[in-house]
PDB file of C-alpha atoms in Angstrom:
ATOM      1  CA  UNK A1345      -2.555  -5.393 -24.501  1.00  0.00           C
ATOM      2  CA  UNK A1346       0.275  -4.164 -22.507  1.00  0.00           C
ATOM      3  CA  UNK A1347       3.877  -4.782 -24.074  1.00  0.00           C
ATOM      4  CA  UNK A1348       6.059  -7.181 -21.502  1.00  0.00           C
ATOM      5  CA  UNK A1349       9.221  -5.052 -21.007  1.00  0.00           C
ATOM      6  CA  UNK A1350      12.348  -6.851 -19.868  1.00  0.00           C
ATOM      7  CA  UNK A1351      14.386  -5.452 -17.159  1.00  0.00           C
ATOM      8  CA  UNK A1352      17.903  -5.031 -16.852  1.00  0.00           C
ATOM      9  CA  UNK A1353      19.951  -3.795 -13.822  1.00  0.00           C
ATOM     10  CA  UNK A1354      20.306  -0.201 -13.210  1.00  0.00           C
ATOM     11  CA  UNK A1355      22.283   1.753 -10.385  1.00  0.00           C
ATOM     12  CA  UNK A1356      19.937   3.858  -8.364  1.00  0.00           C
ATOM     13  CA  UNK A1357      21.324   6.895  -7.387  1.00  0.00           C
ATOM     14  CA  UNK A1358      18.867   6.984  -3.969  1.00  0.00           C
ATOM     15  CA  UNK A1359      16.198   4.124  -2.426  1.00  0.00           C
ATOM     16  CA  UNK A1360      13.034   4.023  -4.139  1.00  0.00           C
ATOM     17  CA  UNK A1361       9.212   3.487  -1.600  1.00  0.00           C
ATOM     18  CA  UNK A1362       6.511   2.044  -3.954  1.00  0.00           C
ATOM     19  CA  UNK A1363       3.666   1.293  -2.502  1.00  0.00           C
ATOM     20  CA  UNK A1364       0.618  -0.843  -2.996  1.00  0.00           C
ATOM     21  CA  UNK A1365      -2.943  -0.026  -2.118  1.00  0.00           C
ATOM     22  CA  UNK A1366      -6.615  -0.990  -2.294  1.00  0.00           C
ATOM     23  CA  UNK A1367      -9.055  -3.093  -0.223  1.00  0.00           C
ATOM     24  CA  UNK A1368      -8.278  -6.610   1.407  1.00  0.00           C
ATOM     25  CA  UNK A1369      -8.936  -8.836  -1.554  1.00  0.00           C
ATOM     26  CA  UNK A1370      -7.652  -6.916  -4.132  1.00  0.00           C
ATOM     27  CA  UNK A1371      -4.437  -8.669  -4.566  1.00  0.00           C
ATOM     28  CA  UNK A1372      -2.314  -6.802  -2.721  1.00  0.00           C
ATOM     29  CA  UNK A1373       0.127  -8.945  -1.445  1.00  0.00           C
ATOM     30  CA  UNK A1374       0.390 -10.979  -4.720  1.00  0.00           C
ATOM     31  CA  UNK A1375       1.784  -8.432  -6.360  1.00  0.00           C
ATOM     32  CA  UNK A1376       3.660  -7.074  -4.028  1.00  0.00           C
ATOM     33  CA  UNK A1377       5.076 -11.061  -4.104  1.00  0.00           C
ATOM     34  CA  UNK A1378       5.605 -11.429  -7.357  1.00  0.00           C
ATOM     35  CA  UNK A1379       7.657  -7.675  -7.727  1.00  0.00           C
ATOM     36  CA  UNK A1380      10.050  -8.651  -5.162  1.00  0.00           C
ATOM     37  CA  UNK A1381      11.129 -11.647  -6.531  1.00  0.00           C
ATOM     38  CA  UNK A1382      11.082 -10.456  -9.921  1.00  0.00           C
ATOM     39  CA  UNK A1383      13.085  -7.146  -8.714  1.00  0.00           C
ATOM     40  CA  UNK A1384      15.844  -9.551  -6.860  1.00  0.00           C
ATOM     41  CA  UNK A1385      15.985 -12.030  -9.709  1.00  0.00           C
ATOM     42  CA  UNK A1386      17.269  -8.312 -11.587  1.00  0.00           C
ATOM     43  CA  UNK A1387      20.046  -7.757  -8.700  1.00  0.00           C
ATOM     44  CA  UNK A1388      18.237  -5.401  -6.816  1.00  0.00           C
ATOM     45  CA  UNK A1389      17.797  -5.379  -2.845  1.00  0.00           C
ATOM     46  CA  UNK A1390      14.013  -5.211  -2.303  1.00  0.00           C
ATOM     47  CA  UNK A1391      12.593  -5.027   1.392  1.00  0.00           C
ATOM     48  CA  UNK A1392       8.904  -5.494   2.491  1.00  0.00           C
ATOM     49  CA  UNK A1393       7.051  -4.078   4.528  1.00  0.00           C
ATOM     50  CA  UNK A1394       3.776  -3.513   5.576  1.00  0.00           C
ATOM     51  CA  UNK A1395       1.281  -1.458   7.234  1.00  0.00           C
ATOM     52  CA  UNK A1396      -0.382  -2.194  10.396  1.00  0.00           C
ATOM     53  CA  UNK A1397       3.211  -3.373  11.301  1.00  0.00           C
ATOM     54  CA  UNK A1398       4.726  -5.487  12.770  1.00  0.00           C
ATOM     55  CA  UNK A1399       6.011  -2.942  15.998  1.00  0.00           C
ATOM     56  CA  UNK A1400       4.105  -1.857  19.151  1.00  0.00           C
ATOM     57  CA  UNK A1401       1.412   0.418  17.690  1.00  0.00           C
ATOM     58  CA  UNK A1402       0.449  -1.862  14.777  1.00  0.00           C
ATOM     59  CA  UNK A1403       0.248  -4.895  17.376  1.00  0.00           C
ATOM     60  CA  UNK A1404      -2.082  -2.869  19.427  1.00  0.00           C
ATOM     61  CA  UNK A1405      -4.160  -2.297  16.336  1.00  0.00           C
ATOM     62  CA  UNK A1406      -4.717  -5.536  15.424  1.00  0.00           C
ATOM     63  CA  UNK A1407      -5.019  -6.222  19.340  1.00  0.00           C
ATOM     64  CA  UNK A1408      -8.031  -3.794  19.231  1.00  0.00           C
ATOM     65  CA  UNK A1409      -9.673  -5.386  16.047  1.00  0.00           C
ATOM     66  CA  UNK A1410      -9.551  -8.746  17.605  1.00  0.00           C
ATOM     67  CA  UNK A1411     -11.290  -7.584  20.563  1.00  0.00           C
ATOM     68  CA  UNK A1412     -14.145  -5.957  18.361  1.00  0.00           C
ATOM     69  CA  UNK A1413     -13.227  -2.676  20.358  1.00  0.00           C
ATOM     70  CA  UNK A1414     -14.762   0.253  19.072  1.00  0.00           C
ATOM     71  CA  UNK A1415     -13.040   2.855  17.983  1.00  0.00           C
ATOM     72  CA  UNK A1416     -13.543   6.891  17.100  1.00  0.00           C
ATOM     73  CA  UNK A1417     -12.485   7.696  13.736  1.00  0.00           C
ATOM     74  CA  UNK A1418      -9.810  10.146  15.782  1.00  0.00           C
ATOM     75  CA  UNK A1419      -8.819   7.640  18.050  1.00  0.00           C
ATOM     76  CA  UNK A1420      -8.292   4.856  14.854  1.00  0.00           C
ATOM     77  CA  UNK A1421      -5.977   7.842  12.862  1.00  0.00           C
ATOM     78  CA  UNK A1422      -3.728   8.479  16.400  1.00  0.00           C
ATOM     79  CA  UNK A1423      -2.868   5.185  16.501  1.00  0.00           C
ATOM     80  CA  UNK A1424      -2.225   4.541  12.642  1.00  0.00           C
ATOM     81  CA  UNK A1425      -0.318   7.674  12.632  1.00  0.00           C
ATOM     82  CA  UNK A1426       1.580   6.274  15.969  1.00  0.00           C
ATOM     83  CA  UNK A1427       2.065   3.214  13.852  1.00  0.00           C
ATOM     84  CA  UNK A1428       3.070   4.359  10.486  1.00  0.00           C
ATOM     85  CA  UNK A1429       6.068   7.469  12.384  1.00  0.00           C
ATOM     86  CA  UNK A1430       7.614   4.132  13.743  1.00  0.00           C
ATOM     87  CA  UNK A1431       7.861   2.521  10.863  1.00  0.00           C
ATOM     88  CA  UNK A1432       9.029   5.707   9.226  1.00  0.00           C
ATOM     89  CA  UNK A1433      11.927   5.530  11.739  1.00  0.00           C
ATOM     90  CA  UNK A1434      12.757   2.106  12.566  1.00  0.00           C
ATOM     91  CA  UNK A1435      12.258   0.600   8.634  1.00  0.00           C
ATOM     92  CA  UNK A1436      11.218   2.856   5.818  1.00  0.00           C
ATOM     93  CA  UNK A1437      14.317   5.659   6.035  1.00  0.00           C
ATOM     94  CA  UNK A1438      16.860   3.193   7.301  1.00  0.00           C
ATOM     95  CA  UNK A1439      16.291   0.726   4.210  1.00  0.00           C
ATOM     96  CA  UNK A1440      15.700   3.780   1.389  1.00  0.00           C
ATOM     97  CA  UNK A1441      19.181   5.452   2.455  1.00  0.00           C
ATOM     98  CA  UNK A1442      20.988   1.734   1.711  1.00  0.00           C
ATOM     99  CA  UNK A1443      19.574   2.625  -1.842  1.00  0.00           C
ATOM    100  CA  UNK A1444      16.945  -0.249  -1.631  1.00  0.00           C
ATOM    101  CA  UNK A1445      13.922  -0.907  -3.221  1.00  0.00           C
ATOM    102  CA  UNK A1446      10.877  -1.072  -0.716  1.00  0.00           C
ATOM    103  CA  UNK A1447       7.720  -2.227  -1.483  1.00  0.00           C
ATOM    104  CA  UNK A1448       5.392  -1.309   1.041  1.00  0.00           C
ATOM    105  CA  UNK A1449       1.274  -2.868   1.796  1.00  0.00           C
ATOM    106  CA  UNK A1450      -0.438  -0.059   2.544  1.00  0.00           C
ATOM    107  CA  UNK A1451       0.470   3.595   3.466  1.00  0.00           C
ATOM    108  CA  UNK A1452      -0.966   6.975   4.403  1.00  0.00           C
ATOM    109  CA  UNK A1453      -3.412   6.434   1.230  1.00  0.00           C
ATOM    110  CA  UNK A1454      -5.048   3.695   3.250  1.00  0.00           C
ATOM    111  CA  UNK A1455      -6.046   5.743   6.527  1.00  0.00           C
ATOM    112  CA  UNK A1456      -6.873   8.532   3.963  1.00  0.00           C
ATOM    113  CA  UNK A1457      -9.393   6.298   2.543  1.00  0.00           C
ATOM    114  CA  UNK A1458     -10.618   4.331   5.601  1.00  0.00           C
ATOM    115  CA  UNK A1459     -10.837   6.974   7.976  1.00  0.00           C
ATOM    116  CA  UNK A1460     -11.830   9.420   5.437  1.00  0.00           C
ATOM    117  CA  UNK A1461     -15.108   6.983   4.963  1.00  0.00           C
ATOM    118  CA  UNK A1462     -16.052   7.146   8.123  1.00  0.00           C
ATOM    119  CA  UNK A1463     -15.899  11.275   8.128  1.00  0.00           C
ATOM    120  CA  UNK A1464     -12.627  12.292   8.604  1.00  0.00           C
ATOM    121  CA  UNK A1465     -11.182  14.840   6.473  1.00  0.00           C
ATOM    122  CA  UNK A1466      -9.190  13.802   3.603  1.00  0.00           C
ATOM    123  CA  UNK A1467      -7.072  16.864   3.207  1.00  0.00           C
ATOM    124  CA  UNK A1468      -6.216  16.946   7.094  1.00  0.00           C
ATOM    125  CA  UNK A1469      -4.881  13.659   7.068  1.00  0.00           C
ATOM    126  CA  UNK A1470      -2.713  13.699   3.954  1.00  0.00           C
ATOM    127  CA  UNK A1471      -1.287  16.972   5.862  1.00  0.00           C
ATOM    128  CA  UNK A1472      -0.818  15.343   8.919  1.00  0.00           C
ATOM    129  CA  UNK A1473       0.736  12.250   7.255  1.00  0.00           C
ATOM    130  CA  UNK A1474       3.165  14.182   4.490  1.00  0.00           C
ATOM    131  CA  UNK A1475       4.848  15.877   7.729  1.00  0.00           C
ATOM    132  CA  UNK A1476       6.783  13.089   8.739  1.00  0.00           C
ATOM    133  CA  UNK A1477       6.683  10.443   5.746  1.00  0.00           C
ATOM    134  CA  UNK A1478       9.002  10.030   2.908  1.00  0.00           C
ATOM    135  CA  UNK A1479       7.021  10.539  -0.307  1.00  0.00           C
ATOM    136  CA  UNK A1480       6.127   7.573  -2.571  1.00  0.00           C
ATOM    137  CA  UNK A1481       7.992   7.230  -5.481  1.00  0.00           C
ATOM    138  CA  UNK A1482       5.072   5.001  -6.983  1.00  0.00           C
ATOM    139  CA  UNK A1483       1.421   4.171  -5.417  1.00  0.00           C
ATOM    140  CA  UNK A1484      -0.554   1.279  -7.161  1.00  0.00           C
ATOM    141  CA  UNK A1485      -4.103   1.438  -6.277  1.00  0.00           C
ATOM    142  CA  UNK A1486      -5.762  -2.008  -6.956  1.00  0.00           C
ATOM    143  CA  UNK A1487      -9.529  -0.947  -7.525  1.00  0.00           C
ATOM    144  CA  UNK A1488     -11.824  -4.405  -7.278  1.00  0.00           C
ATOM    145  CA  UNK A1489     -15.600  -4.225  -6.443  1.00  0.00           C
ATOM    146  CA  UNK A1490     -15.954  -5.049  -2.393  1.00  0.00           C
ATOM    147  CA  UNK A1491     -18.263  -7.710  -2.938  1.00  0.00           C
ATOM    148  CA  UNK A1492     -15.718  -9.601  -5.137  1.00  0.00           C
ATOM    149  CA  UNK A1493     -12.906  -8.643  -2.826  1.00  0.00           C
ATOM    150  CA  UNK A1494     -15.163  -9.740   0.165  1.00  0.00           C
ATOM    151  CA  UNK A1495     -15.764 -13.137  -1.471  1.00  0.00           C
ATOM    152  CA  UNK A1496     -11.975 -13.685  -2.136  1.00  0.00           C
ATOM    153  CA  UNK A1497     -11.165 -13.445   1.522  1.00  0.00           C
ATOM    154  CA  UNK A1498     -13.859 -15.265   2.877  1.00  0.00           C
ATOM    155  CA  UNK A1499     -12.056 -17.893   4.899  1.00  0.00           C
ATOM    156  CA  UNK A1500      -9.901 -15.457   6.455  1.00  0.00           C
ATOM    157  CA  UNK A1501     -10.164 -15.409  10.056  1.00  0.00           C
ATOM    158  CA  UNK A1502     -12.413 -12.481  11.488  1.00  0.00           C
ATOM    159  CA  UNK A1503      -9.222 -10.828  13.272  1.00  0.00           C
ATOM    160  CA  UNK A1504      -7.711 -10.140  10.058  1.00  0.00           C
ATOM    161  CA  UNK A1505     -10.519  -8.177   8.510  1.00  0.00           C
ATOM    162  CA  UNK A1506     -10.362  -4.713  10.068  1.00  0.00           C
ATOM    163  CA  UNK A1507     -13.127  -2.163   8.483  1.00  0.00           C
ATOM    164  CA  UNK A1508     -14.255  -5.128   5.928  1.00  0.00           C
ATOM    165  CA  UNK A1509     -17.964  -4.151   5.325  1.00  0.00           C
ATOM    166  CA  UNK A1510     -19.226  -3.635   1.798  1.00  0.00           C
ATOM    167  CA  UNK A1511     -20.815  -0.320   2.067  1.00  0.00           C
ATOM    168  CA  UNK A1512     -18.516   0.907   4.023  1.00  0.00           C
ATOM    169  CA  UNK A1513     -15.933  -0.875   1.497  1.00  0.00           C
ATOM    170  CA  UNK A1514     -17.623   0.984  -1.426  1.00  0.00           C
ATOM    171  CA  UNK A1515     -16.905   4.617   0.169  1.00  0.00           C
ATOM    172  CA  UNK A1516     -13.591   3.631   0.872  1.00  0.00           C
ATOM    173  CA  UNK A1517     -13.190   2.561  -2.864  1.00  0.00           C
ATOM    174  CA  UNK A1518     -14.769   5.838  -4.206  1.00  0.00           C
ATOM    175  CA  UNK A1519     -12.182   7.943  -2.044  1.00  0.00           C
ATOM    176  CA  UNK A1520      -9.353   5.565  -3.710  1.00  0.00           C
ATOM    177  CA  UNK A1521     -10.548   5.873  -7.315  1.00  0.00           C
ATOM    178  CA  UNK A1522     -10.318   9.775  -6.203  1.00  0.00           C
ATOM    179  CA  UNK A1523      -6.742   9.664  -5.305  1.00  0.00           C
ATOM    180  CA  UNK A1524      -4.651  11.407  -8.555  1.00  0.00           C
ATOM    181  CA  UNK A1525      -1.338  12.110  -9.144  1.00  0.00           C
ATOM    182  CA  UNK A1526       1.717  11.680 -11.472  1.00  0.00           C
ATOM    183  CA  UNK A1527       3.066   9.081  -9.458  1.00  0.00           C
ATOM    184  CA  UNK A1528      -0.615   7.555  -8.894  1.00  0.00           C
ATOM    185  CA  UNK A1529      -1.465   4.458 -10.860  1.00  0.00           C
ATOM    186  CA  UNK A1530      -5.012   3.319 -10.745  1.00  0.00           C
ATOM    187  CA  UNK A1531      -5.419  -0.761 -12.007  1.00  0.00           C
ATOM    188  CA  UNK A1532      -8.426  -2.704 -12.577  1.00  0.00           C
ATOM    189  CA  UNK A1533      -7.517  -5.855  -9.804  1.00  0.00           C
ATOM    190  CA  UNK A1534     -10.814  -7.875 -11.081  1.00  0.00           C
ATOM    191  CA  UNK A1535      -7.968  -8.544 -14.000  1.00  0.00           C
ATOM    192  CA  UNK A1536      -6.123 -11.679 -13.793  1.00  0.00           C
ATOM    193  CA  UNK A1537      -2.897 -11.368 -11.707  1.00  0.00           C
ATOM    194  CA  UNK A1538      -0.571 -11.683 -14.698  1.00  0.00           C
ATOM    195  CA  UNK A1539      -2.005  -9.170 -16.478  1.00  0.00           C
ATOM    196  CA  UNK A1540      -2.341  -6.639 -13.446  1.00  0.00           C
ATOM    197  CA  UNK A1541       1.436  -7.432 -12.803  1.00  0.00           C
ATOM    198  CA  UNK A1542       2.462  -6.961 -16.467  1.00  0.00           C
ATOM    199  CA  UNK A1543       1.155  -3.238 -15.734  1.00  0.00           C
ATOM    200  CA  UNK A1544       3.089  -3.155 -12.820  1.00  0.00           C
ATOM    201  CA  UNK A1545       6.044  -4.342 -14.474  1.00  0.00           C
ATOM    202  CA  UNK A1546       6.420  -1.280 -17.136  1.00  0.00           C
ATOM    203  CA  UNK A1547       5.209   1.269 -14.615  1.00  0.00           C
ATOM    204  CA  UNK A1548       8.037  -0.014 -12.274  1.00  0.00           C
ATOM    205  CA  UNK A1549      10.655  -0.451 -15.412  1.00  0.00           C
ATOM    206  CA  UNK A1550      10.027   3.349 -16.235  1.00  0.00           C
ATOM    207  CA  UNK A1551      10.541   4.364 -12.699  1.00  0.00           C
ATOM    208  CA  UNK A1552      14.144   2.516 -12.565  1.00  0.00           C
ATOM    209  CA  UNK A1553      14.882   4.304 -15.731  1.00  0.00           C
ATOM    210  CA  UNK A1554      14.168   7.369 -14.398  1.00  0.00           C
ATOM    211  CA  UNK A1555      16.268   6.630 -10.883  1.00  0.00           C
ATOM    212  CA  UNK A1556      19.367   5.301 -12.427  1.00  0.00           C
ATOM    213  CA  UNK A1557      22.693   7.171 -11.876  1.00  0.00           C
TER     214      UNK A1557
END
């Protein structure tokens, strides 16, 4: 059992990006929900964000994904990478040099894994990616089996669920589970949502520690 840590308010000496990753129906945006409330209930500014977004080249993707158009693996990482160096610009830099905590839905770790699936290289992309985006200061991968994510998105409409196949799903989930790294957490999302976000909580209560002035 993971020890609940209270949180008090620190002053962060620079904007902190944490980021949240995993397959649709893995909890995602729960999380991501229930840090930013708990974060601004502390004091702190928190901004979300998320990835398609919500500017031209993440309209266009979900444009293309309602049409059923098919895509090249190539063509599907120019226009995420088109995507994600606009919201670079216009919201990720902007809001981490006010000193704010963002919580981001999805990031480079996502087209790593979804385009990587269908052949990409993994490497190339991270490279491509790291060029242009501010590092992460934390990445939460949810890991949930994609028939059990499947089944907890089920009544989503069909235009929401870009690349949602399961054995496509279950190579995107082994290239996830391969992602390490210091600042790399790996949780079990089949877990209950309280006790997922209790791990969040001391991950995230470290990484304030470790940011205050």
């Amino acid at each position: 059992m993971v020890k609940l840590i209270s949180m008090r308010k620190v002053k962060l000496r620079r904007g902190l990006l944490i980021v949240f990753e995993g397959i649709d129906g893995s909890g995602k945006s729960t999380q991501i929900a229930k840090l930013a409330t708990y974060l601004q209930k502390q004091g702190y500014e928190v901004v979300c964000f998320q990835e398609p977004s919500q500017g031209k080249w993440g309209k266009l993707i979900r444009e293309k994904a309602r049409q059923a158009a098919s895509l090249s693996p190539e063509e599907e990482l120019r226009f995420f990478l088109l995507d994600r160096r606009e919201n670079v610009e216009r919201n990720l830099w902007p809001a981490l040099n006010q000193k704010k905590i963002v919580l981001l839905d999805r990031y480079y770790f996502s087209t790593m894994a979804y385009q990587g699936a269908r052949g990409l290289r993994v490497e190339e992309i991270k490279r491509r990616n790291e060029a242009f985006a501010p590092p992460p200061d934390l990445v939460f991968i949810l890991l949930i089996e994609p028939r059990e994510g499947l089944q907890r998105i089920k009544n989503r409409q069909r235009a929401e669920l870009l690349f949602e196949e399961e054995n496509y799903l279950k190579k995107v989930n082994r290239l996830y589970a391969s992602f390490k790294g210091k600042n790399i957490i790996q949780l079990d999302a089949s877990a209950s949502p309280e006790e997922v976000f209790t791990q969040i909580k001391t991950h995230v209560h470290n990484l304030l520690r470790q940011a205050a002035s």
